[in-house]
Amino acid sequence: MHQTREWIFEALLLLLETTPYEQIKITSITKKAGVARQTFYRNYRSKDDIIIQYLDDIFKERLTIIKKWQDINENDVLTDLLFAQLKKHRESLLKVIKAVPDCLLNERFEEFIKYLVHLYNKEHTNTDKLKELHFIYSIKYQIAGGFTILIDWLKNDMPLSFEEMRTIMSEFGKSFIEQGIYVPDILYSLADQLESL
């Protein structure tokens, strides 16, 4: 099944080179992938599900990296691995981001944010609505800002080194670090609880 999903995803990427996302039909995807329509529907309900699965797979891969390296206590190593993951997915990620509707991307970010908030709330009971909203909004702010910066970095052929990007992003995160609500730190501290969406 994993191989079939790869074929379908690769077919969609190839089609995106010549056809706008909204004009791509399931028939075109199955023909390009060399799979039957029934096979497509055994794996996905729609072409949006291909994108959702791809974004979720990248997210799961990030969680795996964090869980694997959580005990090393070397944030530099972990950061380098996370940047290497982005570099590995650069071409397909950029095609997806340029092609698919923003609402689809936003929906996945919302799921990721809900997931982080859920994990955080399991560890910290908070009855203060203002504090809870402050946390949620700070997570949204960091994820949106971090995503925008990283996409720009990828689109421009990574003009800064990993080290320079790490420095810039930690500089931007200083106030969140001081408040104890910096997304990378939250992920490291909750590594034992991390699962897929």
PDB file of N, CA and C in Angstrom, residues 110-163:
ATOM      1  N   GLU A 110      -3.832  23.908  11.392  1.00  0.00           N
ATOM      2  CA  GLU A 110      -4.781  23.954  12.508  1.00  0.00           C
ATOM      3  C   GLU A 110      -4.777  22.628  13.263  1.00  0.00           C
ATOM      4  N   GLU A 111      -4.715  21.518  12.534  1.00  0.00           N
ATOM      5  CA  GLU A 111      -4.668  20.197  13.177  1.00  0.00           C
ATOM      6  C   GLU A 111      -3.397  20.042  14.007  1.00  0.00           C
ATOM      7  N   PHE A 112      -2.279  20.508  13.457  1.00  0.00           N
ATOM      8  CA  PHE A 112      -1.007  20.441  14.172  1.00  0.00           C
ATOM      9  C   PHE A 112      -1.065  21.279  15.446  1.00  0.00           C
ATOM     10  N   ILE A 113      -1.644  22.468  15.334  1.00  0.00           N
ATOM     11  CA  ILE A 113      -1.771  23.354  16.503  1.00  0.00           C
ATOM     12  C   ILE A 113      -2.670  22.709  17.563  1.00  0.00           C
ATOM     13  N   LYS A 114      -3.800  22.153  17.127  1.00  0.00           N
ATOM     14  CA  LYS A 114      -4.704  21.468  18.076  1.00  0.00           C
ATOM     15  C   LYS A 114      -3.975  20.339  18.788  1.00  0.00           C
ATOM     16  N   TYR A 115      -3.168  19.623  18.022  1.00  0.00           N
ATOM     17  CA  TYR A 115      -2.408  18.513  18.574  1.00  0.00           C
ATOM     18  C   TYR A 115      -1.437  19.002  19.650  1.00  0.00           C
ATOM     19  N   LEU A 116      -0.697  20.072  19.357  1.00  0.00           N
ATOM     20  CA  LEU A 116       0.238  20.636  20.339  1.00  0.00           C
ATOM     21  C   LEU A 116      -0.490  21.121  21.588  1.00  0.00           C
ATOM     22  N   VAL A 117      -1.594  21.820  21.380  1.00  0.00           N
ATOM     23  CA  VAL A 117      -2.370  22.340  22.514  1.00  0.00           C
ATOM     24  C   VAL A 117      -2.893  21.185  23.367  1.00  0.00           C
ATOM     25  N   HIS A 118      -3.374  20.135  22.713  1.00  0.00           N
ATOM     26  CA  HIS A 118      -3.866  18.958  23.427  1.00  0.00           C
ATOM     27  C   HIS A 118      -2.762  18.347  24.295  1.00  0.00           C
ATOM     28  N   LEU A 119      -1.566  18.158  23.713  1.00  0.00           N
ATOM     29  CA  LEU A 119      -0.446  17.592  24.473  1.00  0.00           C
ATOM     30  C   LEU A 119      -0.061  18.497  25.636  1.00  0.00           C
ATOM     31  N   TYR A 120       0.000  19.782  25.358  1.00  0.00           N
ATOM     32  CA  TYR A 120       0.395  20.737  26.385  1.00  0.00           C
ATOM     33  C   TYR A 120      -0.622  20.739  27.526  1.00  0.00           C
ATOM     34  N   ASN A 121      -1.896  20.701  27.183  1.00  0.00           N
ATOM     35  CA  ASN A 121      -2.954  20.714  28.205  1.00  0.00           C
ATOM     36  C   ASN A 121      -2.949  19.447  29.053  1.00  0.00           C
ATOM     37  N   LYS A 122      -2.498  18.327  28.480  1.00  0.00           N
ATOM     38  CA  LYS A 122      -2.388  17.098  29.264  1.00  0.00           C
ATOM     39  C   LYS A 122      -1.358  17.258  30.379  1.00  0.00           C
ATOM     40  N   GLU A 123      -0.329  18.066  30.099  1.00  0.00           N
ATOM     41  CA  GLU A 123       0.749  18.290  31.075  1.00  0.00           C
ATOM     42  C   GLU A 123       0.466  19.461  32.014  1.00  0.00           C
ATOM     43  N   HIS A 124      -0.302  20.436  31.558  1.00  0.00           N
ATOM     44  CA  HIS A 124      -0.535  21.664  32.335  1.00  0.00           C
ATOM     45  C   HIS A 124      -2.037  21.931  32.424  1.00  0.00           C
ATOM     46  N   THR A 125      -2.573  21.802  33.606  1.00  0.00           N
ATOM     47  CA  THR A 125      -3.988  22.132  33.765  1.00  0.00           C
ATOM     48  C   THR A 125      -4.107  23.639  33.872  1.00  0.00           C
ATOM     49  N   ASN A 126      -4.966  24.181  33.050  1.00  0.00           N
ATOM     50  CA  ASN A 126      -5.103  25.638  33.026  1.00  0.00           C
ATOM     51  C   ASN A 126      -6.577  26.020  33.015  1.00  0.00           C
ATOM     52  N   THR A 127      -7.005  26.680  34.086  1.00  0.00           N
ATOM     53  CA  THR A 127      -8.409  27.095  34.157  1.00  0.00           C
ATOM     54  C   THR A 127      -8.565  28.553  33.730  1.00  0.00           C
ATOM     55  N   ASP A 128      -7.451  29.243  33.545  1.00  0.00           N
ATOM     56  CA  ASP A 128      -7.486  30.649  33.154  1.00  0.00           C
ATOM     57  C   ASP A 128      -7.619  30.749  31.631  1.00  0.00           C
ATOM     58  N   LYS A 129      -8.800  31.213  31.182  1.00  0.00           N
ATOM     59  CA  LYS A 129      -9.088  31.293  29.740  1.00  0.00           C
ATOM     60  C   LYS A 129      -8.104  32.213  29.020  1.00  0.00           C
ATOM     61  N   LEU A 130      -7.724  33.314  29.654  1.00  0.00           N
ATOM     62  CA  LEU A 130      -6.790  34.265  29.044  1.00  0.00           C
ATOM     63  C   LEU A 130      -5.431  33.609  28.812  1.00  0.00           C
ATOM     64  N   LYS A 131      -4.941  32.866  29.806  1.00  0.00           N
ATOM     65  CA  LYS A 131      -3.653  32.184  29.670  1.00  0.00           C
ATOM     66  C   LYS A 131      -3.713  31.123  28.572  1.00  0.00           C
ATOM     67  N   GLU A 132      -4.834  30.415  28.532  1.00  0.00           N
ATOM     68  CA  GLU A 132      -4.988  29.374  27.523  1.00  0.00           C
ATOM     69  C   GLU A 132      -4.972  29.981  26.115  1.00  0.00           C
ATOM     70  N   LEU A 133      -5.721  31.082  25.923  1.00  0.00           N
ATOM     71  CA  LEU A 133      -5.736  31.743  24.618  1.00  0.00           C
ATOM     72  C   LEU A 133      -4.374  32.333  24.277  1.00  0.00           C
ATOM     73  N   HIS A 134      -3.682  32.871  25.282  1.00  0.00           N
ATOM     74  CA  HIS A 134      -2.339  33.401  25.074  1.00  0.00           C
ATOM     75  C   HIS A 134      -1.431  32.290  24.535  1.00  0.00           C
ATOM     76  N   PHE A 135      -1.538  31.118  25.121  1.00  0.00           N
ATOM     77  CA  PHE A 135      -0.738  29.976  24.670  1.00  0.00           C
ATOM     78  C   PHE A 135      -1.104  29.590  23.238  1.00  0.00           C
ATOM     79  N   ILE A 136      -2.394  29.434  22.973  1.00  0.00           N
ATOM     80  CA  ILE A 136      -2.847  29.023  21.637  1.00  0.00           C
ATOM     81  C   ILE A 136      -2.402  30.036  20.582  1.00  0.00           C
ATOM     82  N   TYR A 137      -2.594  31.322  20.862  1.00  0.00           N
ATOM     83  CA  TYR A 137      -2.218  32.352  19.888  1.00  0.00           C
ATOM     84  C   TYR A 137      -0.707  32.419  19.688  1.00  0.00           C
ATOM     85  N   SER A 138       0.049  32.199  20.744  1.00  0.00           N
ATOM     86  CA  SER A 138       1.506  32.231  20.592  1.00  0.00           C
ATOM     87  C   SER A 138       1.981  31.061  19.737  1.00  0.00           C
ATOM     88  N   ILE A 139       1.340  29.889  19.896  1.00  0.00           N
ATOM     89  CA  ILE A 139       1.677  28.721  19.074  1.00  0.00           C
ATOM     90  C   ILE A 139       1.356  29.026  17.608  1.00  0.00           C
ATOM     91  N   LYS A 140       0.158  29.582  17.355  1.00  0.00           N
ATOM     92  CA  LYS A 140      -0.237  29.921  15.981  1.00  0.00           C
ATOM     93  C   LYS A 140       0.728  30.933  15.376  1.00  0.00           C
ATOM     94  N   TYR A 141       1.097  31.917  16.143  1.00  0.00           N
ATOM     95  CA  TYR A 141       2.007  32.968  15.688  1.00  0.00           C
ATOM     96  C   TYR A 141       3.362  32.381  15.310  1.00  0.00           C
ATOM     97  N   GLN A 142       3.878  31.508  16.158  1.00  0.00           N
ATOM     98  CA  GLN A 142       5.187  30.897  15.896  1.00  0.00           C
ATOM     99  C   GLN A 142       5.152  29.972  14.684  1.00  0.00           C
ATOM    100  N   ILE A 143       4.110  29.153  14.583  1.00  0.00           N
ATOM    101  CA  ILE A 143       4.040  28.204  13.484  1.00  0.00           C
ATOM    102  C   ILE A 143       3.883  28.934  12.152  1.00  0.00           C
ATOM    103  N   ALA A 144       2.992  29.938  12.119  1.00  0.00           N
ATOM    104  CA  ALA A 144       2.793  30.695  10.873  1.00  0.00           C
ATOM    105  C   ALA A 144       4.070  31.431  10.481  1.00  0.00           C
ATOM    106  N   GLY A 145       4.707  32.081  11.448  1.00  0.00           N
ATOM    107  CA  GLY A 145       5.944  32.813  11.169  1.00  0.00           C
ATOM    108  C   GLY A 145       7.069  31.882  10.757  1.00  0.00           C
ATOM    109  N   GLY A 146       7.237  30.790  11.493  1.00  0.00           N
ATOM    110  CA  GLY A 146       8.289  29.824  11.187  1.00  0.00           C
ATOM    111  C   GLY A 146       8.092  29.214   9.811  1.00  0.00           C
ATOM    112  N   PHE A 147       6.843  28.866   9.495  1.00  0.00           N
ATOM    113  CA  PHE A 147       6.522  28.278   8.200  1.00  0.00           C
ATOM    114  C   PHE A 147       6.863  29.256   7.068  1.00  0.00           C
ATOM    115  N   THR A 148       6.455  30.513   7.227  1.00  0.00           N
ATOM    116  CA  THR A 148       6.712  31.528   6.201  1.00  0.00           C
ATOM    117  C   THR A 148       8.205  31.704   5.953  1.00  0.00           C
ATOM    118  N   ILE A 149       8.972  31.776   7.036  1.00  0.00           N
ATOM    119  CA  ILE A 149      10.426  31.952   6.916  1.00  0.00           C
ATOM    120  C   ILE A 149      11.066  30.745   6.239  1.00  0.00           C
ATOM    121  N   LEU A 150      10.689  29.546   6.668  1.00  0.00           N
ATOM    122  CA  LEU A 150      11.295  28.337   6.108  1.00  0.00           C
ATOM    123  C   LEU A 150      10.948  28.149   4.634  1.00  0.00           C
ATOM    124  N   ILE A 151       9.704  28.469   4.263  1.00  0.00           N
ATOM    125  CA  ILE A 151       9.308  28.347   2.858  1.00  0.00           C
ATOM    126  C   ILE A 151      10.102  29.341   2.014  1.00  0.00           C
ATOM    127  N   ASP A 152      10.253  30.558   2.501  1.00  0.00           N
ATOM    128  CA  ASP A 152      11.037  31.560   1.776  1.00  0.00           C
ATOM    129  C   ASP A 152      12.483  31.081   1.612  1.00  0.00           C
ATOM    130  N   TRP A 153      13.023  30.507   2.672  1.00  0.00           N
ATOM    131  CA  TRP A 153      14.397  29.986   2.657  1.00  0.00           C
ATOM    132  C   TRP A 153      14.540  28.881   1.600  1.00  0.00           C
ATOM    133  N   LEU A 154      13.568  27.957   1.569  1.00  0.00           N
ATOM    134  CA  LEU A 154      13.594  26.870   0.595  1.00  0.00           C
ATOM    135  C   LEU A 154      13.440  27.389  -0.835  1.00  0.00           C
ATOM    136  N   LYS A 155      12.467  28.308  -1.031  1.00  0.00           N
ATOM    137  CA  LYS A 155      12.204  28.848  -2.367  1.00  0.00           C
ATOM    138  C   LYS A 155      13.423  29.557  -2.936  1.00  0.00           C
ATOM    139  N   ASN A 156      14.207  30.178  -2.087  1.00  0.00           N
ATOM    140  CA  ASN A 156      15.369  30.944  -2.537  1.00  0.00           C
ATOM    141  C   ASN A 156      16.671  30.144  -2.477  1.00  0.00           C
ATOM    142  N   ASP A 157      16.545  28.830  -2.624  1.00  0.00           N
ATOM    143  CA  ASP A 157      17.711  27.934  -2.660  1.00  0.00           C
ATOM    144  C   ASP A 157      18.586  28.010  -1.420  1.00  0.00           C
ATOM    145  N   MET A 158      17.938  28.154  -0.270  1.00  0.00           N
ATOM    146  CA  MET A 158      18.619  28.114   1.032  1.00  0.00           C
ATOM    147  C   MET A 158      19.854  29.033   1.058  1.00  0.00           C
ATOM    148  N   PRO A 159      19.639  30.353   0.912  1.00  0.00           N
ATOM    149  CA  PRO A 159      20.765  31.290   0.833  1.00  0.00           C
ATOM    150  C   PRO A 159      21.556  31.420   2.133  1.00  0.00           C
ATOM    151  N   LEU A 160      20.954  31.003   3.246  1.00  0.00           N
ATOM    152  CA  LEU A 160      21.654  31.033   4.528  1.00  0.00           C
ATOM    153  C   LEU A 160      21.941  29.602   4.966  1.00  0.00           C
ATOM    154  N   SER A 161      23.001  29.438   5.723  1.00  0.00           N
ATOM    155  CA  SER A 161      23.349  28.103   6.222  1.00  0.00           C
ATOM    156  C   SER A 161      22.363  27.685   7.315  1.00  0.00           C
ATOM    157  N   PHE A 162      22.400  26.389   7.670  1.00  0.00           N
ATOM    158  CA  PHE A 162      21.581  25.902   8.782  1.00  0.00           C
ATOM    159  C   PHE A 162      21.874  26.726  10.036  1.00  0.00           C
ATOM    160  N   GLU A 163      23.151  26.958  10.289  1.00  0.00           N
ATOM    161  CA  GLU A 163      23.567  27.690  11.495  1.00  0.00           C
ATOM    162  C   GLU A 163      22.972  29.095  11.504  1.00  0.00           C
TER     163      GLU A 163
END
